[in-house]
mmCIF file of C-alpha atoms in Angstrom:
data_model
loop_
_atom_site.group_PDB
_atom_site.id
_atom_site.type_symbol
_atom_site.label_atom_id
_atom_site.label_comp_id
_atom_site.label_asym_id
_atom_site.label_seq_id
_atom_site.Cartn_x
_atom_site.Cartn_y
_atom_site.Cartn_z
ATOM 1 C CA MET A 30 87.757 102.715 64.772
ATOM 2 C CA ILE A 31 86.410 105.026 62.060
ATOM 3 C CA LEU A 32 85.445 107.560 64.716
ATOM 4 C CA HIS A 33 88.989 107.410 66.106
ATOM 5 C CA ILE A 34 90.419 108.021 62.629
ATOM 6 C CA LEU A 35 88.096 110.978 62.088
ATOM 7 C CA PHE A 36 88.994 112.383 65.509
ATOM 8 C CA GLU A 37 92.720 112.150 64.720
ATOM 9 C CA ALA A 38 92.049 113.810 61.357
ATOM 10 C CA LEU A 39 90.170 116.596 63.146
ATOM 11 C CA LEU A 40 93.048 117.205 65.562
ATOM 12 C CA ASN A 41 95.552 117.356 62.705
ATOM 13 C CA THR A 42 93.197 119.638 60.776
ATOM 14 C CA VAL A 43 93.031 122.064 63.685
ATOM 15 C CA LEU A 44 96.822 121.968 63.939
ATOM 16 C CA VAL A 45 97.443 122.564 60.228
ATOM 17 C CA SER A 46 94.756 125.249 59.882
ATOM 18 C CA GLY A 47 95.878 127.002 63.048
ATOM 19 C CA LEU A 48 99.515 127.115 61.990
ATOM 20 C CA VAL A 49 98.569 128.455 58.551
ATOM 21 C CA VAL A 50 96.290 131.150 59.978
ATOM 22 C CA VAL A 51 98.850 132.286 62.572
ATOM 23 C CA MET A 52 101.516 132.441 59.861
ATOM 24 C CA MET A 53 99.271 134.405 57.507
ATOM 25 C CA MET A 54 98.273 136.857 60.234
ATOM 26 C CA MET A 55 101.938 137.372 61.063
ATOM 27 C CA ILE A 56 102.811 138.006 57.416
ATOM 28 C CA GLU A 57 99.915 140.471 57.095
ATOM 29 C CA SER A 58 101.125 142.339 60.191
ATOM 30 C CA LEU A 59 104.749 142.550 59.062
ATOM 31 C CA ASN A 60 103.731 143.603 55.573
ATOM 32 C CA VAL A 61 101.512 146.453 56.769
ATOM 33 C CA GLU A 62 104.003 147.626 59.403
ATOM 34 C CA SER A 63 106.723 147.832 56.733
ATOM 35 C CA ARG A 64 104.286 149.559 54.315
ATOM 36 C CA GLY A 65 104.722 146.597 51.983
ATOM 37 C CA GLY A 66 108.498 146.974 51.821
ATOM 38 C CA MET A 67 109.338 143.685 53.522
ATOM 39 C CA LEU A 68 107.586 141.492 50.964
ATOM 40 C CA LYS A 69 108.100 143.650 47.876
ATOM 41 C CA GLY A 70 111.798 142.841 47.992
ATOM 42 C CA LEU A 71 111.011 139.220 47.162
ATOM 43 C CA LYS A 72 109.684 140.249 43.752
ATOM 44 C CA HIS A 73 112.961 141.758 42.553
ATOM 45 C CA THR A 74 114.855 138.523 42.003
ATOM 46 C CA ARG A 75 113.669 135.057 41.046
ATOM 47 C CA PHE A 76 116.831 133.558 42.532
ATOM 48 C CA GLY A 77 116.057 135.175 45.871
ATOM 49 C CA GLN A 78 112.539 133.775 45.795
ATOM 50 C CA VAL A 79 113.766 130.265 44.986
ATOM 51 C CA LEU A 80 116.432 130.468 47.689
ATOM 52 C CA CYS A 81 113.803 131.663 50.177
ATOM 53 C CA GLY A 82 111.493 128.789 49.229
ATOM 54 C CA ALA A 83 114.262 126.194 49.528
ATOM 55 C CA LEU A 84 115.462 127.545 52.882
ATOM 56 C CA LEU A 85 111.967 127.544 54.376
ATOM 57 C CA GLY A 86 111.352 124.074 52.971
ATOM 58 C CA ALA A 87 114.539 122.776 54.580
ATOM 59 C CA VAL A 88 113.233 123.698 58.038
ATOM 60 C CA PRO A 89 112.179 120.418 59.736
ATOM 61 C CA GLY A 90 108.433 120.088 60.073
ATOM 62 C CA CYS A 91 105.704 121.816 58.091
ATOM 63 C CA MET A 92 106.045 125.400 59.324
ATOM 64 C CA GLY A 93 108.309 126.559 56.488
ATOM 65 C CA GLY A 94 106.099 124.836 53.941
ATOM 66 C CA PHE A 95 102.997 126.601 55.246
ATOM 67 C CA ALA A 96 104.783 129.950 55.003
ATOM 68 C CA VAL A 97 105.843 129.319 51.385
ATOM 69 C CA VAL A 98 102.324 128.251 50.399
ATOM 70 C CA SER A 99 100.924 131.431 51.958
ATOM 71 C CA LEU A 100 103.459 133.622 50.162
ATOM 72 C CA TYR A 101 102.970 131.796 46.845
ATOM 73 C CA THR A 102 99.180 131.988 46.861
ATOM 74 C CA HIS A 103 99.457 135.739 47.449
ATOM 75 C CA GLY A 104 101.829 136.274 44.530
ATOM 76 C CA LEU A 105 104.932 136.971 46.614
ATOM 77 C CA LEU A 106 106.896 133.846 45.666
ATOM 78 C CA SER A 107 107.264 132.307 42.226
ATOM 79 C CA PHE A 108 106.133 128.858 41.140
ATOM 80 C CA GLY A 109 109.781 127.805 41.055
ATOM 81 C CA ALA A 110 110.093 128.814 44.710
ATOM 82 C CA LEU A 111 107.075 126.648 45.521
ATOM 83 C CA VAL A 112 108.636 123.674 43.702
ATOM 84 C CA ALA A 113 111.924 124.307 45.524
ATOM 85 C CA MET A 114 110.137 124.227 48.884
ATOM 86 C CA MET A 115 108.438 120.942 48.051
ATOM 87 C CA ILE A 116 111.730 119.329 47.012
ATOM 88 C CA ALA A 117 113.694 120.619 50.018
ATOM 89 C CA SER A 118 110.976 119.750 52.550
ATOM 90 C CA ALA A 119 110.837 116.352 54.230
ATOM 91 C CA GLY A 120 107.914 117.315 56.470
ATOM 92 C CA ASP A 121 107.725 115.896 59.965
ATOM 93 C CA GLU A 122 109.903 112.963 58.899
ATOM 94 C CA ALA A 123 112.900 115.277 59.009
ATOM 95 C CA PHE A 124 112.659 115.011 62.802
ATOM 96 C CA VAL A 125 112.447 111.233 62.603
ATOM 97 C CA MET A 126 115.477 110.995 60.289
ATOM 98 C CA LEU A 127 117.542 113.324 62.467
ATOM 99 C CA ALA A 128 116.697 111.155 65.444
ATOM 100 C CA MET A 129 117.187 107.707 63.888
ATOM 101 C CA ILE A 130 119.848 108.334 61.213
ATOM 102 C CA PRO A 131 121.345 111.768 62.038
ATOM 103 C CA GLN A 132 124.424 111.614 59.794
ATOM 104 C CA ASP A 133 122.571 110.303 56.745
ATOM 105 C CA ALA A 134 119.706 112.716 57.418
ATOM 106 C CA MET A 135 121.999 115.753 57.291
ATOM 107 C CA TRP A 136 123.454 114.694 53.954
ATOM 108 C CA ILE A 137 120.012 113.996 52.531
ATOM 109 C CA LEU A 138 118.652 117.378 53.652
ATOM 110 C CA ILE A 139 121.694 119.227 52.285
ATOM 111 C CA LEU A 140 121.514 117.379 48.965
ATOM 112 C CA SER A 141 117.757 117.984 48.724
ATOM 113 C CA PHE A 142 118.324 121.691 49.338
ATOM 114 C CA GLY A 143 120.887 121.911 46.522
ATOM 115 C CA ILE A 144 118.627 120.035 44.122
ATOM 116 C CA ALA A 145 115.704 122.245 45.143
ATOM 117 C CA VAL A 146 117.568 125.450 44.251
ATOM 118 C CA VAL A 147 118.690 124.126 40.865
ATOM 119 C CA VAL A 148 115.254 122.789 39.935
ATOM 120 C CA GLY A 149 113.474 125.900 41.216
ATOM 121 C CA ILE A 150 115.635 128.215 39.114
ATOM 122 C CA THR A 151 115.143 125.967 36.076
ATOM 123 C CA VAL A 152 111.364 125.928 36.536
ATOM 124 C CA ASP A 153 111.210 129.720 36.788
ATOM 125 C CA PHE A 154 113.389 130.058 33.689
ATOM 126 C CA LEU A 155 111.194 127.726 31.634
ATOM 127 C CA TYR A 156 107.815 128.669 33.068
ATOM 128 C CA ARG A 157 107.359 132.327 33.993
ATOM 129 C CA LYS A 158 103.565 132.585 33.822
ATOM 130 C CA PRO A 159 102.083 132.291 37.345
ATOM 131 C CA LEU A 160 99.395 129.683 37.961
ATOM 132 C CA LYS A 161 95.984 130.888 39.093
ATOM 133 C CA THR A 162 95.078 130.565 42.768
ATOM 134 C CA ASN A 163 91.863 131.162 44.694
ATOM 135 C CA CYS A 164 93.404 134.288 46.194
ATOM 136 C CA SER A 165 93.320 137.020 43.558
ATOM 137 C CA GLU A 166 95.025 139.626 45.732
ATOM 138 C CA ALA A 167 98.516 139.712 47.175
ATOM 139 C CA PHE A 168 99.315 140.617 50.749
ATOM 140 C CA SER A 169 98.376 144.240 50.208
ATOM 141 C CA VAL A 170 98.783 147.561 51.955
ATOM 142 C CA HIS A 171 95.535 149.465 51.659
ATOM 143 C CA GLU A 172 95.425 153.219 51.280
ATOM 144 C CA ALA A 173 94.052 153.419 54.792
ATOM 145 C CA ASP A 174 97.182 151.667 56.081
ATOM 146 C CA CYS A 175 99.753 154.033 54.652
ATOM 147 C CA CYS A 176 98.170 157.467 54.242
ATOM 148 C CA ASP A 177 98.861 159.568 57.298
ATOM 149 C CA THR A 178 97.280 162.846 56.228
ATOM 150 C CA PRO A 179 93.789 163.259 57.692
ATOM 151 C CA HIS A 180 92.468 165.315 54.782
ATOM 152 C CA GLU A 181 92.830 162.331 52.444
ATOM 153 C CA HIS A 182 89.860 160.568 54.047
ATOM 154 C CA ASN A 183 86.554 161.732 55.352
ATOM 155 C CA ALA A 184 85.893 161.649 59.076
ATOM 156 C CA LYS A 185 84.225 158.255 59.025
ATOM 157 C CA GLU A 186 87.063 156.595 57.127
ATOM 158 C CA GLU A 187 89.623 158.294 59.341
ATOM 159 C CA GLY A 188 87.881 157.060 62.457
ATOM 160 C CA HIS A 189 87.770 153.516 61.082
ATOM 161 C CA ARG A 190 91.452 153.630 60.193
ATOM 162 C CA HIS A 191 92.607 154.816 63.610
ATOM 163 C CA GLY A 192 89.696 153.505 65.679
ATOM 164 C CA HIS A 193 90.205 150.737 68.205
ATOM 165 C CA HIS A 194 87.103 148.893 69.346
ATOM 166 C CA PHE A 195 86.724 145.404 70.779
ATOM 167 C CA THR A 196 84.231 144.172 68.213
ATOM 168 C CA TRP A 197 82.961 140.597 68.203
ATOM 169 C CA ARG A 198 85.282 139.802 65.276
ATOM 170 C CA ARG A 199 88.352 141.001 67.165
ATOM 171 C CA LEU A 200 87.309 139.115 70.289
ATOM 172 C CA LEU A 201 86.493 135.946 68.347
ATOM 173 C CA MET A 202 89.904 135.915 66.639
ATOM 174 C CA PHE A 203 91.697 136.685 69.907
ATOM 175 C CA ILE A 204 89.924 133.856 71.746
ATOM 176 C CA GLY A 205 90.483 131.465 68.832
ATOM 177 C CA VAL A 206 94.225 132.133 68.625
ATOM 178 C CA ALA A 207 94.555 131.962 72.427
ATOM 179 C CA ILE A 208 92.795 128.578 72.584
ATOM 180 C CA PHE A 209 94.933 127.255 69.728
ATOM 181 C CA LEU A 210 98.152 128.326 71.460
ATOM 182 C CA ALA A 211 96.994 126.776 74.746
ATOM 183 C CA ALA A 212 96.207 123.489 72.991
ATOM 184 C CA LEU A 213 99.564 123.576 71.211
ATOM 185 C CA ALA A 214 101.462 124.294 74.431
ATOM 186 C CA GLY A 215 99.515 121.593 76.287
ATOM 187 C CA GLY A 216 100.425 118.943 73.732
ATOM 188 C CA TYR A 217 96.842 118.291 72.676
ATOM 189 C CA LEU A 218 97.643 118.824 68.988
ATOM 190 C CA GLU A 219 100.894 116.860 68.748
ATOM 191 C CA HIS A 220 101.477 114.702 65.687
ATOM 192 C CA GLU A 221 101.319 110.968 66.189
ATOM 193 C CA HIS A 222 105.059 110.902 65.419
ATOM 194 C CA ALA A 223 105.667 112.111 68.978
ATOM 195 C CA GLU A 224 105.372 108.468 70.039
ATOM 196 C CA GLU A 225 108.240 107.583 67.726
ATOM 197 C CA ALA A 226 110.249 110.375 69.368
ATOM 198 C CA VAL A 227 109.854 108.832 72.806
ATOM 199 C CA ALA A 228 110.793 105.402 71.462
ATOM 200 C CA VAL A 229 113.926 106.757 69.815
ATOM 201 C CA GLU A 230 114.929 108.647 72.941
ATOM 202 C CA ASN A 231 114.452 105.579 75.107
ATOM 203 C CA ALA A 232 116.527 103.559 72.656
ATOM 204 C CA GLY A 233 119.453 105.936 73.089
ATOM 205 C CA GLY A 234 118.989 107.914 69.859
ATOM 206 C CA ILE A 235 119.544 111.640 69.454
ATOM 207 C CA ASN A 236 116.473 113.455 70.729
ATOM 208 C CA LEU A 237 116.048 115.880 67.844
ATOM 209 C CA LEU A 238 112.568 114.601 67.065
ATOM 210 C CA SER A 239 110.945 116.635 69.814
ATOM 211 C CA GLU A 240 108.783 119.417 68.408
ATOM 212 C CA ASP A 241 109.088 121.465 71.584
ATOM 213 C CA TRP A 242 111.313 124.047 69.936
ATOM 214 C CA MET A 243 108.838 124.386 67.067
ATOM 215 C CA ASN A 244 106.008 124.867 69.553
ATOM 216 C CA VAL A 245 108.020 127.582 71.296
ATOM 217 C CA MET A 246 108.608 129.336 67.991
ATOM 218 C CA PHE A 247 104.917 129.263 67.134
ATOM 219 C CA ALA A 248 104.044 130.321 70.671
ATOM 220 C CA VAL A 249 106.149 133.459 70.171
ATOM 221 C CA LEU A 250 104.496 134.158 66.810
ATOM 222 C CA GLY A 251 101.096 133.508 68.335
ATOM 223 C CA LEU A 252 101.743 135.901 71.219
ATOM 224 C CA ILE A 253 102.732 138.584 68.724
ATOM 225 C CA VAL A 254 99.494 137.947 66.816
ATOM 226 C CA LEU A 255 97.548 138.243 70.078
ATOM 227 C CA GLY A 256 99.241 141.579 70.680
ATOM 228 C CA VAL A 257 98.284 142.718 67.189
ATOM 229 C CA LEU A 258 94.675 141.684 67.803
ATOM 230 C CA LEU A 259 94.673 143.706 71.021
ATOM 231 C CA PHE A 260 96.236 146.919 69.756
ATOM 232 C CA ALA A 261 95.820 147.090 65.963
ATOM 233 C CA SER A 262 93.370 149.454 64.336
ATOM 234 C CA ASP A 263 89.852 148.461 63.422
ATOM 235 C CA HIS A 264 90.708 148.695 59.728
ATOM 236 C CA PHE A 265 93.607 146.261 59.987
ATOM 237 C CA VAL A 266 91.696 143.771 62.120
ATOM 238 C CA GLU A 267 88.504 143.913 60.043
ATOM 239 C CA GLU A 268 89.947 144.116 56.528
ATOM 240 C CA HIS A 269 93.273 142.285 56.718
ATOM 241 C CA LEU A 270 92.843 139.680 59.424
ATOM 242 C CA TRP A 271 89.111 138.958 59.412
ATOM 243 C CA SER A 272 88.006 139.512 55.801
ATOM 244 C CA HIS A 273 91.179 138.272 54.149
ATOM 245 C CA VAL A 274 92.646 135.575 56.387
ATOM 246 C CA VAL A 275 89.697 134.183 58.357
ATOM 247 C CA VAL A 276 86.785 134.567 55.930
ATOM 248 C CA LYS A 277 88.613 134.034 52.639
ATOM 249 C CA HIS A 278 91.193 131.375 53.492
ATOM 250 C CA LEU A 279 90.347 129.524 56.709
ATOM 251 C CA PRO A 280 87.132 127.722 55.591
ATOM 252 C CA SER A 281 88.637 126.211 52.437
ATOM 253 C CA ILE A 282 91.896 125.251 54.154
ATOM 254 C CA PHE A 283 90.042 123.596 57.031
ATOM 255 C CA ALA A 284 87.617 121.732 54.753
ATOM 256 C CA TRP A 285 90.301 120.418 52.401
ATOM 257 C CA THR A 286 92.600 119.428 55.236
ATOM 258 C CA PHE A 287 89.938 117.506 57.123
ATOM 259 C CA GLY A 288 88.652 115.845 53.949
ATOM 260 C CA VAL A 289 92.070 114.720 52.747
ATOM 261 C CA LEU A 290 93.247 113.477 56.155
ATOM 262 C CA SER A 291 89.991 111.621 56.806
ATOM 263 C CA VAL A 292 90.069 109.782 53.473
ATOM 264 C CA LEU A 293 93.745 108.937 53.823
ATOM 265 C CA GLY A 294 93.278 107.725 57.388
ATOM 266 C CA VAL A 295 90.496 105.354 56.421
ATOM 267 C CA LEU A 296 92.375 104.012 53.382
ATOM 268 C CA MET A 297 95.603 103.470 55.307
ATOM 269 C CA HIS A 298 93.700 101.611 58.035
ATOM 270 C CA PHE A 299 92.406 99.015 55.578
ATOM 271 C CA PHE A 300 95.510 98.856 53.380
ATOM 272 C CA ASP A 301 98.883 97.507 54.586
ATOM 273 C CA LEU A 302 101.285 99.819 52.805
ATOM 274 C CA SER A 303 104.384 98.380 54.485
ATOM 275 C CA SER A 304 103.739 94.840 53.235
ATOM 276 C CA TRP A 305 103.106 96.061 49.726
ATOM 277 C CA ILE A 306 106.414 97.947 49.726
ATOM 278 C CA GLY A 307 108.305 94.901 50.972
ATOM 279 C CA ASP A 308 106.973 92.797 48.098
ATOM 280 C CA ASN A 309 108.109 95.248 45.387
ATOM 281 C CA VAL A 310 111.780 95.886 46.094
ATOM 282 C CA PHE A 311 112.744 96.580 42.489
ATOM 283 C CA LEU A 312 110.111 99.259 42.149
ATOM 284 C CA MET A 313 111.071 101.075 45.348
ATOM 285 C CA VAL A 314 112.251 104.293 43.730
ATOM 286 C CA LEU A 315 109.158 104.613 41.546
ATOM 287 C CA LEU A 316 106.969 103.701 44.492
ATOM 288 C CA ALA A 317 108.668 106.192 46.802
ATOM 289 C CA ALA A 318 108.153 108.973 44.258
ATOM 290 C CA ALA A 319 104.513 108.005 43.747
ATOM 291 C CA VAL A 320 103.745 107.806 47.469
ATOM 292 C CA GLY A 321 105.208 111.304 47.804
ATOM 293 C CA ILE A 322 102.178 112.658 45.963
ATOM 294 C CA ILE A 323 100.100 111.965 49.076
ATOM 295 C CA PRO A 324 99.965 115.209 51.138
ATOM 296 C CA GLU A 325 100.512 113.381 54.425
ATOM 297 C CA SER A 326 103.547 112.520 56.522
ATOM 298 C CA GLY A 327 102.567 108.958 57.480
ATOM 299 C CA PRO A 328 103.383 107.060 54.255
ATOM 300 C CA HIS A 329 106.866 108.579 54.045
ATOM 301 C CA LEU A 330 107.620 107.378 57.573
ATOM 302 C CA VAL A 331 107.490 103.829 56.207
ATOM 303 C CA PHE A 332 110.506 104.522 53.979
ATOM 304 C CA VAL A 333 112.419 106.117 56.848
ATOM 305 C CA THR A 334 111.804 103.060 59.024
ATOM 306 C CA LEU A 335 112.698 100.612 56.240
ATOM 307 C CA TYR A 336 115.936 102.456 55.522
ATOM 308 C CA ALA A 337 116.892 102.677 59.192
ATOM 309 C CA SER A 338 116.303 98.902 59.392
ATOM 310 C CA GLY A 339 118.532 98.281 56.367
ATOM 311 C CA ILE A 340 115.687 96.953 54.201
ATOM 312 C CA VAL A 341 115.829 99.568 51.434
ATOM 313 C CA PRO A 342 118.886 101.429 50.063
ATOM 314 C CA LEU A 343 119.635 105.140 50.359
ATOM 315 C CA PRO A 344 118.365 106.082 46.837
ATOM 316 C CA VAL A 345 114.862 104.979 47.844
ATOM 317 C CA LEU A 346 114.812 107.223 50.914
ATOM 318 C CA LEU A 347 116.305 110.085 48.881
ATOM 319 C CA ALA A 348 113.577 109.747 46.247
ATOM 320 C CA SER A 349 110.946 109.710 48.974
ATOM 321 C CA CYS A 350 112.354 112.843 50.651
ATOM 322 C CA ILE A 351 112.388 114.748 47.358
ATOM 323 C CA SER A 352 108.895 113.701 46.358
ATOM 324 C CA GLN A 353 107.003 114.282 49.617
ATOM 325 C CA ASP A 354 106.560 117.465 51.639
ATOM 326 C CA GLY A 355 104.426 116.467 54.608
ATOM 327 C CA HIS A 356 101.241 118.417 55.261
ATOM 328 C CA ALA A 357 102.424 121.527 53.399
ATOM 329 C CA GLY A 358 100.627 120.476 50.230
ATOM 330 C CA ILE A 359 97.195 120.346 51.864
ATOM 331 C CA PRO A 360 96.615 124.125 52.166
ATOM 332 C CA LEU A 361 97.938 124.439 48.602
ATOM 333 C CA LEU A 362 95.191 122.033 47.483
ATOM 334 C CA ALA A 363 92.654 124.421 48.969
ATOM 335 C CA GLU A 364 94.133 127.449 47.213
ATOM 336 C CA SER A 365 95.265 126.089 43.837
ATOM 337 C CA ARG A 366 94.765 122.479 42.834
ATOM 338 C CA LYS A 367 96.520 123.063 39.509
ATOM 339 C CA SER A 368 99.624 124.382 41.276
ATOM 340 C CA PHE A 369 99.581 121.386 43.599
ATOM 341 C CA PHE A 370 99.396 118.758 40.858
ATOM 342 C CA VAL A 371 101.861 120.464 38.501
ATOM 343 C CA ALA A 372 104.376 120.949 41.330
ATOM 344 C CA LYS A 373 103.916 117.356 42.487
ATOM 345 C CA LEU A 374 104.436 116.096 38.925
ATOM 346 C CA ILE A 375 107.733 117.972 38.717
ATOM 347 C CA ASN A 376 108.784 116.726 42.158
ATOM 348 C CA CYS A 377 108.021 113.121 41.273
ATOM 349 C CA ALA A 378 109.994 113.376 38.026
ATOM 350 C CA VAL A 379 112.983 114.844 39.876
ATOM 351 C CA ALA A 380 112.681 112.174 42.596
ATOM 352 C CA VAL A 381 112.758 109.356 40.019
ATOM 353 C CA VAL A 382 115.728 110.846 38.139
ATOM 354 C CA VAL A 383 117.750 111.486 41.309
ATOM 355 C CA GLY A 384 116.834 108.113 42.837
ATOM 356 C CA CYS A 385 117.813 106.173 39.715
ATOM 357 C CA ALA A 386 121.011 108.185 39.325
ATOM 358 C CA ALA A 387 121.928 107.476 42.935
ATOM 359 C CA MET A 388 121.399 103.750 42.443
ATOM 360 C CA ILE A 389 123.618 103.776 39.333
ATOM 361 C CA PHE A 390 126.478 105.652 40.965
#
């Protein structure tokens, strides 16, 4: 049983790490191609950053959350934007809610988005100093990426900038991304919630739980990344993709993700969370907010199921949606533990306030 739990944790780790790496490679490519102009625009307005964070967080699943974490850790989104993403995101459970309780789910997601924008702007207004992350450099455009005059570099540097060789690093990244996309397309890395999707579909529910459209979206991004790995210059592949994304970020993200998911899987196997929740009805809002601290989708699914069964009221599910953000918090743990815990503290406080207010009104 423990081996099965560790194997499931490994599969989810590969999924989370792969999605983060593909997203980061895509952001690096777009940033360099636009000479830094695409991402610099985010720095001009805090409201725009918060709105961007909330919009990406509102996307069902973890993809938007991974993108916001990547942008935040590279200094391109504010801390308020990160908080807004965490409030607006319901992780993979957004699919479950849309399938089981579509009308309520839409209202919850819209309300969470509005709260996320307000809280994000407030956080940025009160706390402007950025928190330290493990990544000290932003998505950057090196001089070799933007200088087109040959006399500005010596012959060796010029050859490296424009050179195109199939080095072992380029080949290793190409093969790695290709294998990841094949596994994603083949369904070998699907979340366990896919079983709930089939059950809902068979029961006559709305089949919005399927992650096929998300897989297609990531397949397109992955194919673009494969094209970049084939045709980009040696400098871009070696400095931006290998040294920055793979060497600097991938090991810590993979290690933290596997560690967190393994520990949580073992604990949840020996601890009946559903029974505990059922025995503490009056503490549901506080409990939902507290469980949201866990950077995992599974615990939140309990609240979705209990609400769909009529066991807990809407304020409990609302508090849970605000507090939790699926797997998006795991890569943030690897990059900045302080940012993770401060953001989670704010999210939990907002979840409790909103949940209690909803119960009163």
